[in-house]
Amino acid sequence: MAQPLVKKDDDRDDEADYSPFLGIEKGAVLQEARVFNDPQLDARRCSQVITKLLYLLNQGDSFTKVEATEVFFAVTKLFQSRDNGLRRMVYLIIKDLSPSADEVIIVTSSLMKDMNSRTDMYRANAIRVLCRITDGTLLTQIERYLKQAIVDKNPVVASAALVSGIHLLQTTPEIVKRWSNEVQEAVQSRAALVQFHALALLHQKGLGLFDPDQQNILLNLQIRQNDRLAVSKLVTSLTKGTVRSPLAQCLLIRYTSQVIRETGVNSQTGDRPFYDYLESCLRHKAEMVIFEAAKAITELSNVTTRELTPAITVLQLFLSSSKPVLRFAAVRTLNKVAMTHPMAVTNCNIDMESLISDQNRSIATLAITTLLKTGNESSVDRLMKQITNFMSDIADEFKIVVVEAIRSLCLKFPLKYRSLMNFLSNILREEGGFEYKKAIVDSIVILIRDIPDAKEGGLLHLCEFIEDCEFTYLSTQVSFYLSRIPSYLVALCFSQILHFIGNEGPKTSDPSKYIRYIYNRVILENATVRASAVSTLAKFGALVDSLKPRIFILLRRCLFDNDDEVRDRATLYLNSLGDGSVAETDKDVKEFLFGSLDIPLTNIETTLRNYEQNPTEEPFDIYSVPREVKSLPLVEKKAPGKKPTALGGLPPAPTSASDAYERLLSSIPEFANFGKIFKSSVPVELTEAETEYAVNVVKHIFDQHVVFQYNCTNTIPEQLLENVTVIVDASEAEEFSEVGVKPLKSLPYDTPAQTFVAFEKAEGVPAVGKFSNTLRFTVKEVDTSTGEAEDDGVEDEYQLEDFEVVAADYILKVGVSNFRNAWESMDPDTERIDEYGLGPRESLVEAVNAVISLLGMQPCEGSEMVPSNSRSHTCLLSGVYIGNVKVLVRLSFGMDATKEVAMKLAVRSDDVNVSEAIHEIVASG
């Protein structure tokens, strides 16, 4: 096979990989395959040709049926050679060629002969090939030989038969299940690999580890957990030493830990079944078994400190091992434990500090990040000195891990923010890629926001960073620590930093010291950054009155910039701040500069395009722009296996789905006086896939009404449906009363159309309820040859699925660009705070997603993403409640050792009643 050559000299830049197969072609190799037909076989030459054929097959080259057949027949002639190396290559090529059933018969006799050969290598490989290429019929003929091979004295032959059994379970499980006795005997083998493969096959087959009684206990332990005698019997069998192979022991530990996870802790005694067995494995003589047992114990759900202690002890011993693989395995496991049980790992800190200087940078990085999670406040400075020495030697992905760990440490010990902030500032000036730089900047921003004392120093660090970079399109060279980052990403990064400085800088004790850094960006940077700097200057002018005259002077200079956007922004801000013909109030200026844009830009663009294409005398109204975050296409292509959205029949237009729904419903006289649609849901499927009729429903929410749009498609060519309506049972939705129905006159084959049912509810009230649905219609037979339908029809009904109107249907997903500013701009008197218990959850991700789904609001600033193994998290949500009331929600989650999740819910809105309504939704959900 292809092998890379060693480097030609010590210069890594001159290293090159060479392949003996470089430039080979399939046609040339097939010509070379004629060597298989020579009267005097050259074993070395034949092996080389087979190697090339295997290379082509594994590189994805496909052989035609004729080519594969010719090669196969030629290869079968090589069985006459007695060269062991060539025979092994023959086995490989036969397996990869996957011959047809007719061709298999030709080679079966040769393979059967090899199965009974005195050469063990022949026997083992023949078993593997036969089980790979034969079907169930031929397997029954050789089953006797396979059973004998499982209990063969030669471990190579026995392992070959057992591994073949594992593969055969996927195709012919009924044959493998008849090997129970032989496999049970193989479990007792003294050969390590045989016992390992036998145990794996038993687990795959579900035949039981030792006997039927024990298997029943293993699989049904949850039902029979009070049968202490049976459990004791199984544990005794496991710890007798029946399984001697270290590999098999590792398998057994994994299977046992799986049973422990499924059974949990005994509620009466507090004991965990089989824990004693795992603990006993910590005293095994094989290192792999010790580590597997320790890893299994650390991964137990709701593991206690008492249970962790013996596992931590053996992992601590591995930290000082001379074997790098043991040190890496131990420190990686301890790193995971530190996320949930940091105090349990503190005893290992001294050993891990010695690993910081480990030659293996992966081990050193894991040691550092673990120490950052478990260290105390007094050790912070010492750790920072040690980290500085090795940061330049590791890759960016490891550096990002270290940066995130330092950020968490700073939030844990806020009094140490100076040394940690200085460290982040220094590494920001080192060479690195965009993701690495972004992680550092994000960490500094988070520390500034969450640690008040760090604000001024952190902002200066950011200002000095962009000052030192001197990034400009006019310069011939970029600072070396940005040389690996594309220029557009540098500009984006600088713009975001300036945006943050504009929000936080005016709130510091001396805002004037930032002005020089900001204005230098207007002079030195490219147009994108200059425009951002202009906006940042305007924010200082709006919030700091003493700086306003100076800001006016600087903005007037920007009027002579050579970029249109820079000039336009300067003109706009000068007028807004009161230096032009238009003077705005302070409230309007602050709302303009710091307020969040609660309308998606894509929706604004779409609405403006429609306004240009359909000009009217009325001015453009910003309130006509839909606020929904996601727009659905009007007509979706009917994909195989999916039901159509049934929005056919609407005139195509370059507009959002909400506009299409608005036009459709306003054109129906029965619904024309309902007003403007507040929200339209995504289609809810009411039928299964591939049924006679495809129906889904869209819920249109008005202030006093709810209209259900049933999108219907007839999938039967021989039928025509007429007078199609949906009979809605609202007995479980008492707050709704039906006020109108719009039937569908005709529903031909594969032509989506709609029928509507309208309900009335109390004005502005988020009424909820469950609705049952029955599709009623008259069906007429259609002659498919002529397309004509019969005159007479038969009335029929088709039961549809139920659906619900929930609280989330009354809340629009509307994001905000800056959650903190939007939160602070709302009246604190409207804030309502309460705490809720969410019960046991598998993870915080599950809890966060459940609350987001319940409220139907838009996550902000990526806060819906929960870090793995996190025990606490904050999620920010934004939306608009029915009645066009803005709502902001701050969710704080926490999970204890028993996986019980608690949540603190803080709500602010434009109406205190809406804040209370959000709490009612959560309390009842």
Short mmCIF file of C-alpha atoms in Angstrom, two decimals, residues 361-691:
data_model
loop_
_atom_site.label_atom_id
_atom_site.label_comp_id
_atom_site.label_asym_id
_atom_site.label_seq_id
_atom_site.Cartn_x
_atom_site.Cartn_y
_atom_site.Cartn_z
CA ARG A 361 1.30 19.83 24.35
CA SER A 362 -2.13 18.16 24.48
CA ILE A 363 -1.39 16.88 27.97
CA ALA A 364 -0.10 20.29 29.04
CA THR A 365 -3.19 22.06 27.70
CA LEU A 366 -5.56 19.69 29.47
CA ALA A 367 -3.58 20.07 32.69
CA ILE A 368 -3.75 23.87 32.47
CA THR A 369 -7.50 23.99 31.77
CA THR A 370 -8.20 21.52 34.57
CA LEU A 371 -6.16 23.57 37.02
CA LEU A 372 -8.02 26.69 35.97
CA LYS A 373 -11.29 24.96 36.86
CA THR A 374 -10.12 23.56 40.19
CA GLY A 375 -7.55 26.10 41.39
CA ASN A 376 -8.12 28.59 44.19
CA GLU A 377 -7.66 32.34 44.19
CA SER A 378 -4.15 32.18 45.62
CA SER A 379 -2.90 30.01 42.76
CA VAL A 380 -4.09 32.27 39.93
CA ASP A 381 -0.91 34.33 39.56
CA ARG A 382 1.32 31.25 39.60
CA LEU A 383 -0.82 29.60 36.93
CA MET A 384 -0.69 32.68 34.72
CA LYS A 385 3.11 32.63 34.73
CA GLN A 386 3.19 28.97 33.78
CA ILE A 387 0.61 29.41 31.01
CA THR A 388 2.54 32.28 29.44
CA ASN A 389 5.54 30.05 28.85
CA PHE A 390 3.78 27.49 26.67
CA MET A 391 1.01 29.41 24.84
CA SER A 392 3.21 30.01 21.80
CA ASP A 393 3.87 26.27 21.41
CA ILE A 394 0.29 25.05 20.98
CA ALA A 395 -2.21 25.22 18.12
CA ASP A 396 -5.05 27.72 17.94
CA GLU A 397 -7.73 25.20 18.89
CA PHE A 398 -5.91 24.50 22.17
CA LYS A 399 -5.37 28.22 22.75
CA ILE A 400 -9.12 28.80 22.47
CA VAL A 401 -9.74 26.18 25.15
CA VAL A 402 -7.27 27.94 27.46
CA VAL A 403 -8.85 31.34 26.80
CA GLU A 404 -12.32 30.05 27.65
CA ALA A 405 -11.00 28.47 30.84
CA ILE A 406 -9.33 31.77 31.85
CA ARG A 407 -12.60 33.61 31.25
CA SER A 408 -14.45 31.19 33.55
CA LEU A 409 -11.73 31.57 36.18
CA CYS A 410 -11.98 35.35 36.09
CA LEU A 411 -15.75 35.21 36.58
CA LYS A 412 -15.14 32.82 39.49
CA PHE A 413 -12.55 35.10 41.13
CA PRO A 414 -13.44 38.67 40.01
CA LEU A 415 -10.81 40.24 42.28
CA LYS A 416 -8.14 38.73 40.02
CA TYR A 417 -9.45 40.51 36.93
CA ARG A 418 -6.34 42.69 36.52
CA SER A 419 -3.84 39.88 36.04
CA LEU A 420 -6.25 37.86 33.90
CA MET A 421 -7.22 40.87 31.77
CA ASN A 422 -3.54 41.73 31.26
CA PHE A 423 -2.87 38.17 30.17
CA LEU A 424 -5.72 38.27 27.63
CA SER A 425 -4.50 41.63 26.36
CA ASN A 426 -0.96 40.31 25.87
CA ILE A 427 -1.97 37.17 23.98
CA LEU A 428 -4.25 39.30 21.82
CA ARG A 429 -1.05 40.74 20.39
CA GLU A 430 0.40 37.35 19.56
CA GLU A 431 0.09 35.61 16.21
CA GLY A 432 -3.10 33.64 15.68
CA GLY A 433 -6.12 33.00 13.49
CA PHE A 434 -9.48 34.74 13.49
CA GLU A 435 -11.32 32.27 15.75
CA TYR A 436 -8.56 32.58 18.34
CA LYS A 437 -8.61 36.38 18.24
CA LYS A 438 -12.39 36.39 18.36
CA ALA A 439 -12.38 34.15 21.45
CA ILE A 440 -10.03 36.59 23.23
CA VAL A 441 -12.08 39.66 22.31
CA ASP A 442 -15.32 37.93 23.31
CA SER A 443 -13.78 37.01 26.66
CA ILE A 444 -12.68 40.60 27.32
CA VAL A 445 -16.15 41.86 26.39
CA ILE A 446 -17.84 39.38 28.76
CA LEU A 447 -15.51 40.34 31.60
CA ILE A 448 -16.22 44.04 31.03
CA ARG A 449 -19.96 43.40 31.14
CA ASP A 450 -19.98 41.08 34.15
CA ILE A 451 -17.25 42.65 36.33
CA PRO A 452 -17.93 46.41 36.85
CA ASP A 453 -14.40 47.15 38.10
CA ALA A 454 -12.94 45.72 34.90
CA LYS A 455 -14.82 48.07 32.58
CA GLU A 456 -12.37 50.95 32.21
CA GLY A 457 -9.26 48.82 32.03
CA GLY A 458 -10.85 46.40 29.60
CA LEU A 459 -12.03 49.15 27.27
CA LEU A 460 -8.54 50.66 27.24
CA HIS A 461 -7.09 47.27 26.36
CA LEU A 462 -9.43 47.05 23.37
CA CYS A 463 -8.62 50.62 22.29
CA GLU A 464 -4.89 50.01 22.53
CA PHE A 465 -5.25 46.78 20.56
CA ILE A 466 -6.84 48.40 17.53
CA GLU A 467 -4.42 51.32 17.88
CA ASP A 468 -1.41 48.99 17.80
CA CYS A 469 -2.71 47.08 14.78
CA GLU A 470 -2.55 50.10 12.44
CA PHE A 471 -4.71 48.18 10.02
CA THR A 472 -5.29 50.11 6.82
CA TYR A 473 -5.70 49.30 3.16
CA LEU A 474 -3.20 52.06 2.41
CA SER A 475 -0.37 50.44 4.37
CA THR A 476 1.85 47.86 2.73
CA GLN A 477 2.08 45.60 5.76
CA VAL A 478 -0.33 44.48 8.45
CA SER A 479 0.78 43.81 12.01
CA PHE A 480 2.27 40.31 12.21
CA TYR A 481 -0.32 39.10 14.72
CA LEU A 482 -3.09 39.78 12.18
CA SER A 483 -1.25 38.46 9.15
CA ARG A 484 -3.17 35.16 9.18
CA ILE A 485 -6.58 36.86 9.19
CA PRO A 486 -8.32 38.04 5.98
CA SER A 487 -8.69 41.82 5.82
CA TYR A 488 -12.49 41.77 5.72
CA LEU A 489 -12.58 39.78 8.97
CA VAL A 490 -10.20 42.26 10.60
CA ALA A 491 -12.52 45.07 9.55
CA LEU A 492 -15.52 43.20 10.93
CA CYS A 493 -13.74 42.56 14.22
CA PHE A 494 -12.72 46.22 14.60
CA SER A 495 -16.27 47.38 13.81
CA GLN A 496 -17.70 45.16 16.53
CA ILE A 497 -15.13 46.39 19.04
CA LEU A 498 -16.00 50.01 18.21
CA HIS A 499 -19.70 49.23 18.57
CA PHE A 500 -19.09 47.83 22.03
CA ILE A 501 -16.89 50.79 23.05
CA GLY A 502 -19.67 53.14 21.95
CA ASN A 503 -22.15 51.38 24.22
CA GLU A 504 -19.92 51.07 27.30
CA GLY A 505 -17.40 53.94 27.03
CA PRO A 506 -19.81 56.82 27.75
CA LYS A 507 -20.77 55.16 31.06
CA THR A 508 -17.21 55.26 32.47
CA SER A 509 -15.83 57.91 34.81
CA ASP A 510 -13.67 59.55 32.09
CA PRO A 511 -15.19 59.00 28.63
CA SER A 512 -12.94 61.59 26.98
CA LYS A 513 -9.88 59.34 27.04
CA TYR A 514 -11.43 57.05 24.43
CA ILE A 515 -12.12 59.77 21.86
CA ARG A 516 -8.53 59.88 20.55
CA TYR A 517 -8.51 56.16 19.85
CA ILE A 518 -11.87 56.30 18.10
CA TYR A 519 -11.05 59.28 15.89
CA ASN A 520 -7.76 57.71 14.86
CA ARG A 521 -9.84 54.96 13.31
CA VAL A 522 -11.58 57.61 11.15
CA ILE A 523 -8.17 58.78 9.91
CA LEU A 524 -6.29 55.51 9.49
CA GLU A 525 -8.69 52.68 8.78
CA ASN A 526 -10.59 51.40 5.76
CA ALA A 527 -14.11 52.61 4.93
CA THR A 528 -15.93 49.89 6.90
CA VAL A 529 -14.11 50.70 10.14
CA ARG A 530 -14.30 54.48 9.52
CA ALA A 531 -18.09 54.28 9.27
CA SER A 532 -18.25 52.33 12.54
CA ALA A 533 -16.00 54.90 14.21
CA VAL A 534 -18.34 57.71 13.13
CA SER A 535 -21.27 55.91 14.76
CA THR A 536 -19.23 55.38 17.93
CA LEU A 537 -18.37 59.10 18.13
CA ALA A 538 -22.08 59.94 17.80
CA LYS A 539 -22.90 57.68 20.76
CA PHE A 540 -20.43 59.55 22.95
CA GLY A 541 -21.93 62.86 21.83
CA ALA A 542 -25.45 61.70 22.67
CA LEU A 543 -24.64 60.51 26.22
CA VAL A 544 -21.87 62.90 27.34
CA ASP A 545 -22.92 66.56 27.08
CA SER A 546 -19.45 67.88 27.90
CA LEU A 547 -18.05 66.08 24.85
CA LYS A 548 -20.72 67.21 22.40
CA PRO A 549 -18.88 70.32 21.04
CA ARG A 550 -15.74 68.24 20.46
CA ILE A 551 -17.78 65.52 18.77
CA PHE A 552 -19.40 68.09 16.46
CA ILE A 553 -15.95 69.24 15.30
CA LEU A 554 -14.82 65.70 14.59
CA LEU A 555 -18.03 64.76 12.76
CA ARG A 556 -17.79 67.89 10.56
CA ARG A 557 -14.33 66.74 9.48
CA CYS A 558 -15.88 63.44 8.43
CA LEU A 559 -18.10 65.32 5.94
CA PHE A 560 -15.08 65.52 3.62
CA ASP A 561 -14.36 61.79 3.64
CA ASN A 562 -14.05 60.07 0.26
CA ASP A 563 -16.53 57.30 1.19
CA ASP A 564 -20.27 57.85 0.73
CA GLU A 565 -21.37 55.93 3.81
CA VAL A 566 -18.95 57.75 6.10
CA ARG A 567 -20.19 61.14 4.83
CA ASP A 568 -23.84 60.07 5.07
CA ARG A 569 -23.44 58.85 8.63
CA ALA A 570 -21.66 62.04 9.69
CA THR A 571 -24.44 64.16 8.15
CA LEU A 572 -27.17 62.07 9.77
CA TYR A 573 -25.60 62.18 13.23
CA LEU A 574 -24.87 65.90 13.08
CA ASN A 575 -28.52 66.58 12.31
CA SER A 576 -29.72 64.12 14.96
CA LEU A 577 -27.47 65.59 17.68
CA GLY A 578 -28.74 69.12 16.98
CA ASP A 579 -25.99 70.62 14.86
CA GLY A 580 -28.08 70.75 11.67
CA SER A 581 -31.48 71.88 10.47
CA VAL A 582 -33.33 69.08 12.24
CA ALA A 583 -33.13 68.92 16.05
CA GLU A 584 -34.29 65.82 17.86
CA THR A 585 -35.16 65.36 21.52
CA ASP A 586 -32.64 63.56 23.74
CA LYS A 587 -35.02 60.62 24.01
CA ASP A 588 -35.35 60.33 20.23
CA VAL A 589 -31.58 60.56 19.74
CA LYS A 590 -30.84 57.85 22.31
CA GLU A 591 -33.57 55.63 20.89
CA PHE A 592 -32.10 56.09 17.41
CA LEU A 593 -28.48 55.45 18.42
CA PHE A 594 -28.92 52.80 21.11
CA GLY A 595 -32.35 51.34 20.44
CA SER A 596 -32.60 47.90 18.92
CA LEU A 597 -33.97 47.34 15.44
CA ASP A 598 -36.88 45.00 16.11
CA ILE A 599 -37.59 44.34 12.43
CA PRO A 600 -35.49 41.83 10.44
CA LEU A 601 -33.46 43.51 7.70
CA THR A 602 -34.56 40.89 5.16
CA ASN A 603 -38.19 41.83 5.81
CA ILE A 604 -37.43 45.54 5.35
CA GLU A 605 -35.66 44.80 2.06
CA THR A 606 -38.53 42.67 0.77
CA THR A 607 -41.16 45.27 1.73
CA LEU A 608 -39.18 48.11 0.13
CA ARG A 609 -38.82 46.12 -3.10
CA ASN A 610 -42.58 45.55 -3.18
CA TYR A 611 -43.13 49.25 -2.54
CA GLU A 612 -40.88 50.15 -5.47
CA GLN A 613 -42.55 47.64 -7.80
CA ASN A 614 -46.06 48.81 -6.83
CA PRO A 615 -45.73 52.60 -6.37
CA THR A 616 -48.54 54.47 -4.63
CA GLU A 617 -49.12 58.04 -3.52
CA GLU A 618 -48.97 57.02 0.14
CA PRO A 619 -45.55 57.27 1.86
CA PHE A 620 -43.76 54.13 2.94
CA ASP A 621 -44.94 52.96 6.37
CA ILE A 622 -42.31 51.20 8.49
CA TYR A 623 -45.09 49.60 10.54
CA SER A 624 -46.21 47.69 7.46
CA VAL A 625 -43.04 45.59 7.60
CA PRO A 626 -43.69 42.12 9.10
CA ARG A 627 -41.73 41.42 12.26
CA GLU A 628 -41.48 37.66 12.03
CA VAL A 629 -37.87 36.51 12.00
CA LYS A 630 -38.30 33.75 9.43
CA SER A 631 -40.28 33.95 6.24
CA LEU A 632 -41.72 30.88 4.58
CA PRO A 633 -41.71 30.50 0.80
CA LEU A 634 -45.06 30.85 -0.89
CA VAL A 635 -44.87 27.62 -2.83
CA GLU A 636 -42.55 24.79 -1.90
CA LYS A 637 -41.47 22.20 -4.44
CA LYS A 638 -43.07 18.88 -3.71
CA ALA A 639 -40.20 16.68 -2.54
CA PRO A 640 -40.50 12.91 -2.61
CA GLY A 641 -42.00 11.57 0.58
CA LYS A 642 -43.16 14.99 1.76
CA LYS A 643 -46.59 16.47 1.70
CA PRO A 644 -47.13 19.71 -0.20
CA THR A 645 -47.58 22.93 1.69
CA ALA A 646 -50.78 23.42 -0.30
CA LEU A 647 -50.30 27.13 -0.88
CA GLY A 648 -50.79 26.63 -4.58
CA GLY A 649 -53.19 28.92 -6.32
CA LEU A 650 -51.69 32.07 -4.82
CA PRO A 651 -50.19 34.48 -7.35
CA PRO A 652 -46.40 34.25 -7.14
CA ALA A 653 -44.71 37.41 -5.94
CA PRO A 654 -41.34 38.30 -4.45
CA THR A 655 -42.78 38.77 -0.96
CA SER A 656 -42.84 37.07 2.42
CA ALA A 657 -45.35 34.45 3.50
CA SER A 658 -46.97 36.91 5.92
CA ASP A 659 -47.69 39.31 3.04
CA ALA A 660 -49.20 36.47 1.02
CA TYR A 661 -51.41 35.38 3.91
CA GLU A 662 -52.48 39.01 4.48
CA ARG A 663 -53.53 39.43 0.84
CA LEU A 664 -55.26 36.07 0.73
CA LEU A 665 -57.40 36.60 3.83
CA SER A 666 -58.23 40.23 3.03
CA SER A 667 -59.59 39.05 -0.34
CA ILE A 668 -62.15 36.82 1.40
CA PRO A 669 -65.23 38.92 2.32
CA GLU A 670 -66.00 36.85 5.44
CA PHE A 671 -62.59 37.76 6.94
CA ALA A 672 -61.95 41.21 5.43
CA ASN A 673 -63.06 43.08 8.58
CA PHE A 674 -60.89 41.06 10.98
CA GLY A 675 -58.07 43.60 10.72
CA LYS A 676 -54.34 42.97 10.32
CA ILE A 677 -52.86 39.55 10.98
CA PHE A 678 -50.68 39.57 14.10
CA LYS A 679 -49.00 36.23 13.45
CA SER A 680 -49.26 33.23 11.14
CA SER A 681 -47.89 29.90 12.32
CA VAL A 682 -45.86 27.42 10.34
CA PRO A 683 -47.98 24.67 8.74
CA VAL A 684 -48.98 21.91 11.18
CA GLU A 685 -49.37 18.52 9.51
CA LEU A 686 -52.73 16.82 10.15
CA THR A 687 -52.17 13.66 8.08
CA GLU A 688 -49.45 11.06 7.80
CA ALA A 689 -47.14 10.91 4.80
CA GLU A 690 -48.30 8.99 1.72
CA THR A 691 -51.99 8.98 2.72
#
